[in-house]
CSV table of C-alpha atoms and ligand atoms in Angstrom, one decimal:
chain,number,residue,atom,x,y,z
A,1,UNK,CA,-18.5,-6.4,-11.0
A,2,UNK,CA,-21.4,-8.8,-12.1
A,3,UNK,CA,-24.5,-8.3,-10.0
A,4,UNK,CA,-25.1,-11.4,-11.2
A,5,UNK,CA,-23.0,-12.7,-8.8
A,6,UNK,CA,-24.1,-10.7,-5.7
A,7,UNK,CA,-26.0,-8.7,-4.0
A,8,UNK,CA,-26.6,-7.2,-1.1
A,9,UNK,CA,-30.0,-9.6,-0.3
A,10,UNK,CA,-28.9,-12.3,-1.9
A,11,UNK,CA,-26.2,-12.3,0.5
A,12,UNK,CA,-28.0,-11.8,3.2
A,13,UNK,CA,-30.7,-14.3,2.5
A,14,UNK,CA,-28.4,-17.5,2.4
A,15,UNK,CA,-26.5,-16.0,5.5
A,16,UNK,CA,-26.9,-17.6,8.9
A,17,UNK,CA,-27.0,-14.3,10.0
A,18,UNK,CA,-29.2,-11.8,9.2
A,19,UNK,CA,-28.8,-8.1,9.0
A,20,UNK,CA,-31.0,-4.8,8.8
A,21,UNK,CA,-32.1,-3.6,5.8
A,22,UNK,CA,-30.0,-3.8,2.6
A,23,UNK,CA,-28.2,-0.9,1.6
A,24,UNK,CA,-27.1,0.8,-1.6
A,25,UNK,CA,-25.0,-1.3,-3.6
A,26,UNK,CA,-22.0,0.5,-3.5
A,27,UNK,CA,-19.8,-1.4,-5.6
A,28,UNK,CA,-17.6,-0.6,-8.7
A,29,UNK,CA,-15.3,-2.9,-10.3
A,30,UNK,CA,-12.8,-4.9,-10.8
A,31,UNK,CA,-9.4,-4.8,-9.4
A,32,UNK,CA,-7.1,-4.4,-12.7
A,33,UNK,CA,-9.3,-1.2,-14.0
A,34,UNK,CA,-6.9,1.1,-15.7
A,35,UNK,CA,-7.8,4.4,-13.2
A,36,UNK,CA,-5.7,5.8,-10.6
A,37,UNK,CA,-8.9,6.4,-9.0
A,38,UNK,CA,-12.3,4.9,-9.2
A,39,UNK,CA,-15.9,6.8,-7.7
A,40,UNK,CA,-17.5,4.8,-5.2
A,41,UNK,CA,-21.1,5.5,-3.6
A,42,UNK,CA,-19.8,8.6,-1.5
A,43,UNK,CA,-18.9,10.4,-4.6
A,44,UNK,CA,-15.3,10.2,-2.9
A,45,UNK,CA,-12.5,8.9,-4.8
A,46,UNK,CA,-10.5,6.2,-3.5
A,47,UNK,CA,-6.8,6.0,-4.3
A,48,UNK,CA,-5.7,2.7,-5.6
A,49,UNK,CA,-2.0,1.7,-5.6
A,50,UNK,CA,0.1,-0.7,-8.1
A,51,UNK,CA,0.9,-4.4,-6.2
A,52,UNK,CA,4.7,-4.5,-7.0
A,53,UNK,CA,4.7,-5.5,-10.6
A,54,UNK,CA,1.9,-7.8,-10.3
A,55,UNK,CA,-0.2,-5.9,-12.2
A,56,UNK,CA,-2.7,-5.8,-9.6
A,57,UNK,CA,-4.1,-2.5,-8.1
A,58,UNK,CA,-5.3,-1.8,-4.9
A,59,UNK,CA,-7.0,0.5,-2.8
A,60,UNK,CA,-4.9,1.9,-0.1
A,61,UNK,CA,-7.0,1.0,2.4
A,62,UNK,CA,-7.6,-3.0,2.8
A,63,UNK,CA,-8.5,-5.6,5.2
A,64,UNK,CA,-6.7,-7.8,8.6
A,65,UNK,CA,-8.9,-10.4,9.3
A,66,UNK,CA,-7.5,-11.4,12.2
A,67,UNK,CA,-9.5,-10.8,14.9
A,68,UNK,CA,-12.8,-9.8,13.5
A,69,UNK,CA,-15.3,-13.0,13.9
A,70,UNK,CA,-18.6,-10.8,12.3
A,71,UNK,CA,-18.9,-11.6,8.6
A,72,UNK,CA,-21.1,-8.7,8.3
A,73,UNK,CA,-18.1,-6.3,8.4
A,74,UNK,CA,-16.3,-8.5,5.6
A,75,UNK,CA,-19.6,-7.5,3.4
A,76,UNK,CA,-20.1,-4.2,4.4
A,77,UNK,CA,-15.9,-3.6,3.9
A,78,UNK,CA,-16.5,-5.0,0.5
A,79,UNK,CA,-19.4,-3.0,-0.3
A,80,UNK,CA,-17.5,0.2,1.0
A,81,UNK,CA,-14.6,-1.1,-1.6
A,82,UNK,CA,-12.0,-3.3,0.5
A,83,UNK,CA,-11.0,-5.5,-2.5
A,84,UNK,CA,-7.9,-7.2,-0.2
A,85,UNK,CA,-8.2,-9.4,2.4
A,86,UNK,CA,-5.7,-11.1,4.9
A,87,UNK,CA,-5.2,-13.7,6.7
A,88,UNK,CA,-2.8,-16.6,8.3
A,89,UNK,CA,-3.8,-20.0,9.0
A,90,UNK,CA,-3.0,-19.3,12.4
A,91,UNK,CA,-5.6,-16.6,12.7
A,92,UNK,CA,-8.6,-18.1,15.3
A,93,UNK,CA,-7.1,-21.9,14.7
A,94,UNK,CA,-8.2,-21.3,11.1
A,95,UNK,CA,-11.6,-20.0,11.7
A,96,UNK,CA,-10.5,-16.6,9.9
A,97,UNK,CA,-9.9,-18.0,6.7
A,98,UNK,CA,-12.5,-20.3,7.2
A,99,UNK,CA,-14.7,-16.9,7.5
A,100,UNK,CA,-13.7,-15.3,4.5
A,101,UNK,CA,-13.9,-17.9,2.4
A,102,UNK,CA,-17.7,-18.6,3.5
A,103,UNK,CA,-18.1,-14.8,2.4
A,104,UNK,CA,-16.2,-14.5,-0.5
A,105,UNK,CA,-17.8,-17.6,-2.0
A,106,UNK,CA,-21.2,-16.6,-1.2
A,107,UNK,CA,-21.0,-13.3,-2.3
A,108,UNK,CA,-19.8,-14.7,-5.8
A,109,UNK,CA,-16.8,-12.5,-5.9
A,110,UNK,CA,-14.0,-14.5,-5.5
A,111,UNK,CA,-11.9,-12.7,-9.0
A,112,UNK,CA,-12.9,-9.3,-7.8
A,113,UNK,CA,-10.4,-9.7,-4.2
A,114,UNK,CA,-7.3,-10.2,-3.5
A,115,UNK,CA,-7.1,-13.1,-0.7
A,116,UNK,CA,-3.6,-13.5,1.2
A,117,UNK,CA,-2.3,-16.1,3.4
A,118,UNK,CA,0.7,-17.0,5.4
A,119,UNK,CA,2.3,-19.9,6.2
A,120,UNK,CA,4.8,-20.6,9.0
A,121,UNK,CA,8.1,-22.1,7.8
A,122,UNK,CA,8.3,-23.9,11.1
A,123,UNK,CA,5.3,-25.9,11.2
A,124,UNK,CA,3.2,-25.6,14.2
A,125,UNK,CA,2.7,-29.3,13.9
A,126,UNK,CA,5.0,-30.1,17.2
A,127,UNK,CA,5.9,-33.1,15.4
A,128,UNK,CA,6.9,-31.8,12.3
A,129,UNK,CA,8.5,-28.8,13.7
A,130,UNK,CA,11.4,-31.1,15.2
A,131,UNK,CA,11.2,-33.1,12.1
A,132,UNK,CA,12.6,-29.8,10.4
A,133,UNK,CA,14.7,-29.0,13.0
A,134,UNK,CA,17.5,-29.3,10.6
A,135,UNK,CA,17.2,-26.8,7.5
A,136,UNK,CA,19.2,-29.0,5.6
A,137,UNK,CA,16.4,-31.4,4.9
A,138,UNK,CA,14.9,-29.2,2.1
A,139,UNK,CA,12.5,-31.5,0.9
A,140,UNK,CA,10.6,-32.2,4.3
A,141,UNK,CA,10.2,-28.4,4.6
A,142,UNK,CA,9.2,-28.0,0.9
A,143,UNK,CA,6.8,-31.1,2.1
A,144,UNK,CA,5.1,-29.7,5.3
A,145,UNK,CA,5.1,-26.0,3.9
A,146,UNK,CA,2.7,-27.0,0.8
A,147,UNK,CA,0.3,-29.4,3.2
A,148,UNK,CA,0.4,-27.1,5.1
A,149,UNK,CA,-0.7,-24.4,2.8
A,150,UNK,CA,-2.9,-27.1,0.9
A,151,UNK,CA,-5.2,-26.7,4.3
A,152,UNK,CA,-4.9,-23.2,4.1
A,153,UNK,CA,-7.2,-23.8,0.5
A,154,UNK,CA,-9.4,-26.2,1.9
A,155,UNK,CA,-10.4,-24.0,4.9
A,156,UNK,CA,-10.9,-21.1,2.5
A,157,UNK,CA,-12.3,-23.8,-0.1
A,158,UNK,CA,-10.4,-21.5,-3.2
A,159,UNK,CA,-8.6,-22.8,-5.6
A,160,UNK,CA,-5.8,-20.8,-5.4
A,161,UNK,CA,-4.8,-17.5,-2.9
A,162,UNK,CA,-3.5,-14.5,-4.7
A,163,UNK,CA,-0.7,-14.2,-2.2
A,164,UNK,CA,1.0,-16.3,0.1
A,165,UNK,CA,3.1,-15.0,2.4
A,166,UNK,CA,6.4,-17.0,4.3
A,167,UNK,CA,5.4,-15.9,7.9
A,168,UNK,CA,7.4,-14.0,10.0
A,169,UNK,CA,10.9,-14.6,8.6
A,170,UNK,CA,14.5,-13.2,9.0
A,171,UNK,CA,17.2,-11.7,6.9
A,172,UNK,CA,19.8,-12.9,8.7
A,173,UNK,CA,19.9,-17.2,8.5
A,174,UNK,CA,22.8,-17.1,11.1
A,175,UNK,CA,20.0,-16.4,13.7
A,176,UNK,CA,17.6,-18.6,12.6
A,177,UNK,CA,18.0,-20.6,9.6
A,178,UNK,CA,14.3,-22.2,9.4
A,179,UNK,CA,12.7,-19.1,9.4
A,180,UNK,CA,15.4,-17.1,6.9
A,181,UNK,CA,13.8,-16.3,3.5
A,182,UNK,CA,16.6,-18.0,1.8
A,183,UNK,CA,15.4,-21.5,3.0
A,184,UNK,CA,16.0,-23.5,0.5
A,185,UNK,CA,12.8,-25.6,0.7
A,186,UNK,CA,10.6,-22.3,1.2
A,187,UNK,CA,11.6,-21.3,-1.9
A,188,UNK,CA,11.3,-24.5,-3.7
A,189,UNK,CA,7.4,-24.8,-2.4
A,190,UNK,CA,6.5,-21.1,-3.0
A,191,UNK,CA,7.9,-21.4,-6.9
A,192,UNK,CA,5.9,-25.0,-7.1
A,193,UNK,CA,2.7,-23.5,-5.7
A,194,UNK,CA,3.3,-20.6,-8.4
A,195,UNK,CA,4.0,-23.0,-11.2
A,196,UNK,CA,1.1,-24.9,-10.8
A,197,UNK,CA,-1.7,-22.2,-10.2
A,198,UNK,CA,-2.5,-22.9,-6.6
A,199,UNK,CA,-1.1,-19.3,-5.8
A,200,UNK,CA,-0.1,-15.9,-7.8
A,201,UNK,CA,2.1,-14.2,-5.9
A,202,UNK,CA,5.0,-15.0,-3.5
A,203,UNK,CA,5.3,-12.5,-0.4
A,204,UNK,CA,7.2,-12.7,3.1
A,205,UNK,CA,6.0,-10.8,6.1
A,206,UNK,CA,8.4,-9.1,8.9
A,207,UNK,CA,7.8,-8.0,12.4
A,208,UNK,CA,11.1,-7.3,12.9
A,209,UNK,CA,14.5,-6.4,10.4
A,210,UNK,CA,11.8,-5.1,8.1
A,211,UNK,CA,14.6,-3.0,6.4
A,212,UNK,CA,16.8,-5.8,5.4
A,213,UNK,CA,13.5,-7.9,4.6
A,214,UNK,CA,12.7,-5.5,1.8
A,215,UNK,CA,16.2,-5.1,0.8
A,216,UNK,CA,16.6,-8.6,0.3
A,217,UNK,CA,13.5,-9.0,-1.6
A,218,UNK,CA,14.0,-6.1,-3.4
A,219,UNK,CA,17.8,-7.2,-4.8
A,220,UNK,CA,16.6,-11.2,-5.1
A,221,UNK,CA,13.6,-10.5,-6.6
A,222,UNK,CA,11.8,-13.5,-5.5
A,223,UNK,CA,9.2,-12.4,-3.7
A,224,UNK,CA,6.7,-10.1,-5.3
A,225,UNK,CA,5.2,-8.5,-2.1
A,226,UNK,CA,6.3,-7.8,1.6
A,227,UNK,CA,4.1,-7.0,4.5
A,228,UNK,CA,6.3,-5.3,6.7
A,229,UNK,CA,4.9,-3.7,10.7
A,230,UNK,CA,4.9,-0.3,10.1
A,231,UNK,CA,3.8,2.6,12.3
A,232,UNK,CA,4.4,6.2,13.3
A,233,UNK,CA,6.4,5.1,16.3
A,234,UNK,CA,9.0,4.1,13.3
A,235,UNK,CA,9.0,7.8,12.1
A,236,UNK,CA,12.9,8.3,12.9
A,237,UNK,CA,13.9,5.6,11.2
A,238,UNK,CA,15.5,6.3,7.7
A,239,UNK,CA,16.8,2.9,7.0
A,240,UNK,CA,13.5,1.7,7.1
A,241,UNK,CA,11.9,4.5,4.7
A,242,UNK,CA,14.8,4.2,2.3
A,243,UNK,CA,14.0,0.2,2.4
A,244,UNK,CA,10.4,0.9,1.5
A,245,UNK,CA,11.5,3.2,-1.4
A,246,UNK,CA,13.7,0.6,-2.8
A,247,UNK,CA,11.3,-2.0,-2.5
A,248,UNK,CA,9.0,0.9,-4.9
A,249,UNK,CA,12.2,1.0,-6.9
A,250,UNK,CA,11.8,-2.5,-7.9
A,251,UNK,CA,8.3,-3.1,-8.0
A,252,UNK,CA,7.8,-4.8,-4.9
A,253,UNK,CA,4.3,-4.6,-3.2
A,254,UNK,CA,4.6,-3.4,0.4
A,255,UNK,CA,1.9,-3.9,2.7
A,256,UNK,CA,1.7,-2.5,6.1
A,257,UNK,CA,0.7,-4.0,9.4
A,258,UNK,CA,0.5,-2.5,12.6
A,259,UNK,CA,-0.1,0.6,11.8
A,260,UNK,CA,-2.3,2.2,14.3
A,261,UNK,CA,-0.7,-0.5,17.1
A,262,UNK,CA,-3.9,-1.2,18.7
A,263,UNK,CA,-6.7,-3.8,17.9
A,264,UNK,CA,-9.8,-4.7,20.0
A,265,UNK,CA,-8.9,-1.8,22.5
A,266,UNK,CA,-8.8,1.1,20.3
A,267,UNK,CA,-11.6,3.0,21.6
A,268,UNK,CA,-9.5,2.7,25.0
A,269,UNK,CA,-6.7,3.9,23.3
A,270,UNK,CA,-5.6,8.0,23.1
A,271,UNK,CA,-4.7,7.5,19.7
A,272,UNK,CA,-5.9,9.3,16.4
A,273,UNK,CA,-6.6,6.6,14.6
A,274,UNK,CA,-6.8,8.0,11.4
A,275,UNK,CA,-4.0,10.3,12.4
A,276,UNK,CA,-1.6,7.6,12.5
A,277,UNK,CA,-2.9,5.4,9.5
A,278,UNK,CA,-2.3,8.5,7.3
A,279,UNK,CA,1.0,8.5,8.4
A,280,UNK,CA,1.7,5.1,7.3
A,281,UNK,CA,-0.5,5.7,3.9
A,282,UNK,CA,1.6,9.2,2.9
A,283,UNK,CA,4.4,6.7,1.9
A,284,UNK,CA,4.0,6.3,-1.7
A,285,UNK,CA,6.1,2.7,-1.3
A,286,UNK,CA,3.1,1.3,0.7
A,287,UNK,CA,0.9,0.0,-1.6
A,288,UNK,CA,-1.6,-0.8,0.9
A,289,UNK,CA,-2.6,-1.0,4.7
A,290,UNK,CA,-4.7,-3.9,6.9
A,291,UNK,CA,-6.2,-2.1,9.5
A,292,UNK,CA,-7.7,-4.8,11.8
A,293,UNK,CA,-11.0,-3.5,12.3
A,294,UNK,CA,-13.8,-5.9,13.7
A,295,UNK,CA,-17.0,-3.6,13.9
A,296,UNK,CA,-18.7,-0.9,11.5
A,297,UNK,CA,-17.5,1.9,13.4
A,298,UNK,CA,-14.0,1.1,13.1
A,299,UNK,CA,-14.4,-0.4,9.0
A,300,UNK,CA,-15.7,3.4,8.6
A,301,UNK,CA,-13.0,5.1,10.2
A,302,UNK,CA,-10.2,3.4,8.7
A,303,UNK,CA,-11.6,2.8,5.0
A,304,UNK,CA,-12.4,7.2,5.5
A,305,UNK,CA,-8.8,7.3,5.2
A,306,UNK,CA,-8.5,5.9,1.7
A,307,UNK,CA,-9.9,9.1,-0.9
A,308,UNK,CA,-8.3,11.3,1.7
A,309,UNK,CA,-4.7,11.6,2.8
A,310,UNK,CA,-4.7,15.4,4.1
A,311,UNK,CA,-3.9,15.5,7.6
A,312,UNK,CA,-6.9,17.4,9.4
A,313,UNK,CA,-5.4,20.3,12.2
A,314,UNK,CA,-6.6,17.5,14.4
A,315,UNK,CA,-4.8,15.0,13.2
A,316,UNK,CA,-1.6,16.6,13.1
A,317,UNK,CA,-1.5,18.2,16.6
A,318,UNK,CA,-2.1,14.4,17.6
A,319,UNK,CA,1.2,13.9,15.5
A,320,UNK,CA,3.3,16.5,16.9
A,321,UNK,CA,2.2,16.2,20.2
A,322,UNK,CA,5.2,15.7,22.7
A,323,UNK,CA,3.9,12.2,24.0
A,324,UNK,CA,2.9,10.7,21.1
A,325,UNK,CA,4.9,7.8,20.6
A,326,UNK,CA,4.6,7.1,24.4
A,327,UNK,CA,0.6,7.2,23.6
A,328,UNK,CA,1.5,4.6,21.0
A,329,UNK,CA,3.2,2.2,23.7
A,330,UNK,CA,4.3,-0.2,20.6
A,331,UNK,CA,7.6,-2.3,20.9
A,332,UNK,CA,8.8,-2.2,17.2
A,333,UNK,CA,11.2,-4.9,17.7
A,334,UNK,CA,14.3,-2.6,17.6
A,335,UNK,CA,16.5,-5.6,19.7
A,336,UNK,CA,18.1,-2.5,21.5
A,337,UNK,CA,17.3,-3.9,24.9
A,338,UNK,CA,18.8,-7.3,23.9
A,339,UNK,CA,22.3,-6.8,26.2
A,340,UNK,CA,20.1,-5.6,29.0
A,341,UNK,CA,18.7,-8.9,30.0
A,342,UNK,CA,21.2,-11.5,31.8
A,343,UNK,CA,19.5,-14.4,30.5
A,344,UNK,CA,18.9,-13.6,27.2
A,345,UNK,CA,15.2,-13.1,27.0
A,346,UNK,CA,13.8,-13.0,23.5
A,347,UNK,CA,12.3,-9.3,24.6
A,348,UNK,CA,11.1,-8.3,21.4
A,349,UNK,CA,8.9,-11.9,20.8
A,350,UNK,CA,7.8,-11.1,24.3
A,351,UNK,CA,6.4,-8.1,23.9
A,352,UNK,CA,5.4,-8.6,20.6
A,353,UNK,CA,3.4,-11.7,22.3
A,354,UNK,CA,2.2,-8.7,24.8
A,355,UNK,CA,0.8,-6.9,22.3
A,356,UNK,CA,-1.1,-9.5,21.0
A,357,UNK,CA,-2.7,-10.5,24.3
A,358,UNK,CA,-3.3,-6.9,26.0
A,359,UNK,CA,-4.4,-5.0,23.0
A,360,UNK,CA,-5.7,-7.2,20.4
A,361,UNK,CA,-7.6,-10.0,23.5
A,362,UNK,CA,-5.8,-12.7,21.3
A,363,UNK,CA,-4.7,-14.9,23.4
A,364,UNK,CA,-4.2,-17.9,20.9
A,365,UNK,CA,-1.9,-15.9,19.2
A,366,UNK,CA,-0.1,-14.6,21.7
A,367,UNK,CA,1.1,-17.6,22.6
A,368,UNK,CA,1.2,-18.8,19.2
A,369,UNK,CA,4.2,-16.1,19.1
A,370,UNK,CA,5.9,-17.3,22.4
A,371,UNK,CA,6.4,-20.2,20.7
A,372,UNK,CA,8.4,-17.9,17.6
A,373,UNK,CA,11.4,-17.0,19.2
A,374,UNK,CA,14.2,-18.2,19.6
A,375,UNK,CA,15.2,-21.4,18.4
A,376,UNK,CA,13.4,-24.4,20.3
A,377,UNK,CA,12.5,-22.0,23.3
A,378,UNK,CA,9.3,-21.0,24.6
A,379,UNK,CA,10.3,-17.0,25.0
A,380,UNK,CA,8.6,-16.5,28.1
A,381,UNK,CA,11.1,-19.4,30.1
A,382,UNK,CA,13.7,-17.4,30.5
A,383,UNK,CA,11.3,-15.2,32.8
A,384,UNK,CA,9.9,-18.2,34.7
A,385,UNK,CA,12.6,-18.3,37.6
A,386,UNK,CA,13.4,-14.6,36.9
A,387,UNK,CA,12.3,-12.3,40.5
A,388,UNK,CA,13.4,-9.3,39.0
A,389,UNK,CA,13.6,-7.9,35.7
A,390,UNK,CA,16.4,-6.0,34.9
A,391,UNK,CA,15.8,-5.5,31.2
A,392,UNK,CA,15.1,-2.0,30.1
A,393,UNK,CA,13.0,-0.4,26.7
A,394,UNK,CA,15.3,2.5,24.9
A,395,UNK,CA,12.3,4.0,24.1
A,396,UNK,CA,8.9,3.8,26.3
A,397,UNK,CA,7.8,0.5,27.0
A,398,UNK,CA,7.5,-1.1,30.2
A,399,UNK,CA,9.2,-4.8,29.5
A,400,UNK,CA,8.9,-5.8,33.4
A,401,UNK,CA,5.5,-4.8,33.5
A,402,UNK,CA,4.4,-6.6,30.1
A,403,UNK,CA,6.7,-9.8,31.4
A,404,UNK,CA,4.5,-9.6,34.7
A,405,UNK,CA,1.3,-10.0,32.6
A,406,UNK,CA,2.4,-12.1,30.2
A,407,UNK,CA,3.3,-14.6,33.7
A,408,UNK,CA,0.2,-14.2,34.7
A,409,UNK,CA,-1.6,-14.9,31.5
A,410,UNK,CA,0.8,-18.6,30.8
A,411,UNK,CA,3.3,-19.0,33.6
B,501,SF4,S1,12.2,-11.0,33.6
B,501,SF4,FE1,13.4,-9.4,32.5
B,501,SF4,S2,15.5,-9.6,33.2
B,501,SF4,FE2,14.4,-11.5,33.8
B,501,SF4,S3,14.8,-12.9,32.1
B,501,SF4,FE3,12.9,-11.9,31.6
B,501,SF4,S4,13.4,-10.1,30.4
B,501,SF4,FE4,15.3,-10.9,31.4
B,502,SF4,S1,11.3,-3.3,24.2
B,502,SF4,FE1,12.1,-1.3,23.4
B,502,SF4,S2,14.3,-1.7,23.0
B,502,SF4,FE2,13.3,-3.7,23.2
B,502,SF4,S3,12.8,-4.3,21.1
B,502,SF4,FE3,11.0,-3.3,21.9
B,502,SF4,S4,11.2,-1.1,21.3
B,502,SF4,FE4,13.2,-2.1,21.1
C-alpha cells in the first residue's frame, strides 16, 4: 500500500463528511501478496483465500454494500483490511456504487480492492426488457447488457470492475431462458467486456439452484467466480456442499451472501451473528463472505470473524440449539412449497422480496425482486384477488403472513 495515495486525514479532509479523530493506520498491502496470512494492526492474523484461479487473494471476510449509505464504514472497513467490495447497479438506484466509487477514488486505492458489480440480464429498462423478450435476439441483449454495465463504470467512475457478475440467473433455460447463464448474448458481452479490459473476471450470482449454478460453472468454465446465498439454515443440504467443493475443485471463486439472513434488523434479531458467519466461513470452497453491515459495530463484529474461525462455547450452543433455524426465519428458495399454491405464486421471489423489505428496510429492492420472477409477471399478482392463502413452508416460514405484508407494503 502507498501512503502516498492515502491516509486516514487526507481522506477525511476532502470528505463532505467529517469524522473524529484519525486513527492508526492499520493498513498492510496489496491483494496478490504471496502469504496465507498477513498481520494487521491487532496483531491478529487474517486468513486470506485464493479467488478461483484468478490469482487474486482475499480475506475471508469482505464487503455488501447494499444497504449501508455511511462512507465512513467503507474507510474504516478498509482500514480494518476489507479489500472486496460489492455491489449491483440496482443497489439504492445506483447510489451504492456511486458511494464506493467516491471512496475508493479518494482514498487512492483503487488497485489495492477488488470492486464487483452485477448486471441484470433482463434489463430493468421496461422498454428494453420487452425488447428482449425473445432470447433469440442475442445481439440486443449483448447490446443492453454492456450499456448497461457501461453505466455501472460511470457511476463508479473506474475504468474497469474486477468482477462482474450476471445477476440472479438460472441453470435451467427451460424456466427462464433470459435469465439462464447460457444466454447466448450474456456470454458474448461478458467475454467482450474481458477482451477489452473494461472488466477482469466473469461471475454469476444465485439466490436459488445454487448447486447446479456452481456445477455448471464449474464444468463450463466460463465464469471465474459465483456468489451463491449461503447460510446455516442450508446446513442439511449435501448437494449444495458437494457443489461448493467442486466449484474449489476447479478453481472457481465462491462468494457467499446471505449468510447471517438478516440486514438493518440484526440487533432485533436472536441470532449469533458471528455464530452463523463462521459457519458459512469453515467451508474451505468459500473464498469469501459480504456481510452487509452498515454501522461500526456491526463492520467490527463481522470483520472479528476473519483471523478467527474457532467456534466460541457460545457460539456453538447458538448452533445446536433446537430452534435455531426457526431463529433464522430465512426462505432459501428450496421451491418445495411450489404445488401448494393453486395459482402458481412465485413463493420463493415472494419471500425472497419479504426478506428484503422486513429485514433489510429495502424497499426499492424488494420490489425490484417482485419484478424477477416469473416471466413477465409481477410475483405478488397472483396474491392480489387471493382471500386465503393456502400455500405452506416445508420448513418454518410463515408464506401467508409475509404475502399479507408484502400486500400491504405494494398491493
Ligand atoms: S396468497 Fe398464498 S395461496 Fe394465494 S396465490 Fe398467493 S401464495 Fe398462492
Ligand atoms: S417458503 Fe419454504 S418451501 Fe417455499 S421456497 Fe421458501 S423455504 Fe422452500
Amino acid at each position: 500500500m502507498d501512503n502516498r495515495k492515502y491516509s486516514r486525514r487526507s481522506f477525511l479532509d476532502r470528505s463532505t463528511r467529517g469524522l473524529a479523530a484519525a486513527g492508526a493506520m492499520g493498513i498492510y498491502g496489496k491483494l496478490d501478496l504471496p502469504e496465507e496470512r498477513v498481520k494487521h494492526n491487532s496483531q491478529k492474523d487474517i486468513i486470506f483465500r485464493d479467488l478461483g484461479k484468478t490469482g487474486v487473494k482475499l480475506p475471508i471476510v469482505s464487503m455488501g454494500v447494499m444497504t449501508a449509505t455511511n462512507p465512513e464504514v467503507l474507510v474504516r472497513a478498509y482500514e480494518k483490511g476489507v479489500r472486496h467490495f460489492d455491489t449491483a447497479e440496482l443497489y439504492q438506484r445506483g447510489n451504492s456504487e456511486k458511494m464506493i466509487g467516491d471512496v475508493i477514488n479518494r482514498m487512492g486505492v483503487r488497485d489495492d480492492v477488488v470492486i464487483s458489480t452485477k448486471v441484470w440480464a433482463i434489463s430493468h429498462n421496461p422498454k428494453r426488457r420487452n425488447e428482449i423478450s425473445n432470447p433469440s435476439s442475442p445481439e440486443k441483449v449483448r447490446q443492453y447488457f454492456i450499456e448497461d454495465f457501461e453505466g455501472c463504470l460511470e457511476r463508479l467512475k473506474m475504468d474497469y470492475v474486477d468482477i462482474l457478475y450476471q445477476h440472479n440467473v438460472t441453470y435451467d433455460n427451460s424456466v427462464n431462458a433470459r435469465v439462464a447463464m447460457t444466454n447466448p448474448g450474456i456470454l458474448e458481452a461478458l467475454e467482450e467486456l474481458k477482451s477489452t479490459g473494461r472488466i477482469k473476471y466473469t461471475g454469476a450470482t444465485a439466490h436459488f439452484n445454487m448447486a447446479s449454478v456452481l456445477n455448471e460453472a464449474a464444468r463450463s468454465g466460463v465464469f471465474d467466480v459465483v456468489q451463491i446465498s449461503y447460510n446455516f439454515s442450508m446446513s442439511d443440504d449435501d448437494e449444495l456442499k458437494d457443489a461448493i467443493k467442486n466449484a474449489k475443485d476447479n478453481k472457481i471463486g465462491v462468494v457467499a451472501m446471505k449468510t447471517q439472513t438478516g440486514g438493518e434488523g440484526r440487533d432485533k434479531t436472536p441470532i449469533n451473528q458471528t455464530a452463523v458467519l463462521k459457519w458459512v466461513l469453515r467451508h474451505e470452497g468459500v473464498t469469501t463472505a459480504i456481510p452487509g453491515f452498515t454501522n461500526f459495530d456491526h463492520l467490527d463484529e463481522d470483520f472479528s470473524v476473519a483471523s478467527d474461525l474457532e467456534y466460541t462455547s457460545e457460539e456453538r450452543e447458538f448452533l445446536e440449539s433446537e430452534d435455531v433455524i426457526k431463529k433464522l426465519d430465512f426462505c432459501r428458495q428450496c421451491s418445495s412449497c411450489e404445488d401448494t399454491c393453486p395459482r402458481n405464486a412465485d413463493i420463493p421471489n415472494l419471500m425472497r422480496s419479504h426478506m428484503y423489505a422486513r429485514k433489510y428496510g429495502d424497499f426499492f429492492e424488494a420490489k425490484s425482486t417482485l419484478k424477477m420472477g416469473t416471466e413477465n409477471i409481477i410475483s405478488l399478482y397472483p396474491c392480489m384477488e387471493c382471500n386465503e392463502c393456502l400455500a405452506k413452508c416445508i420448513r418454518s416460514v410463515n408464506i401467508s403472513k409475509n404475502i399479507e405484508e408484502l400486500k400491504l407494503l405494494f398491493a
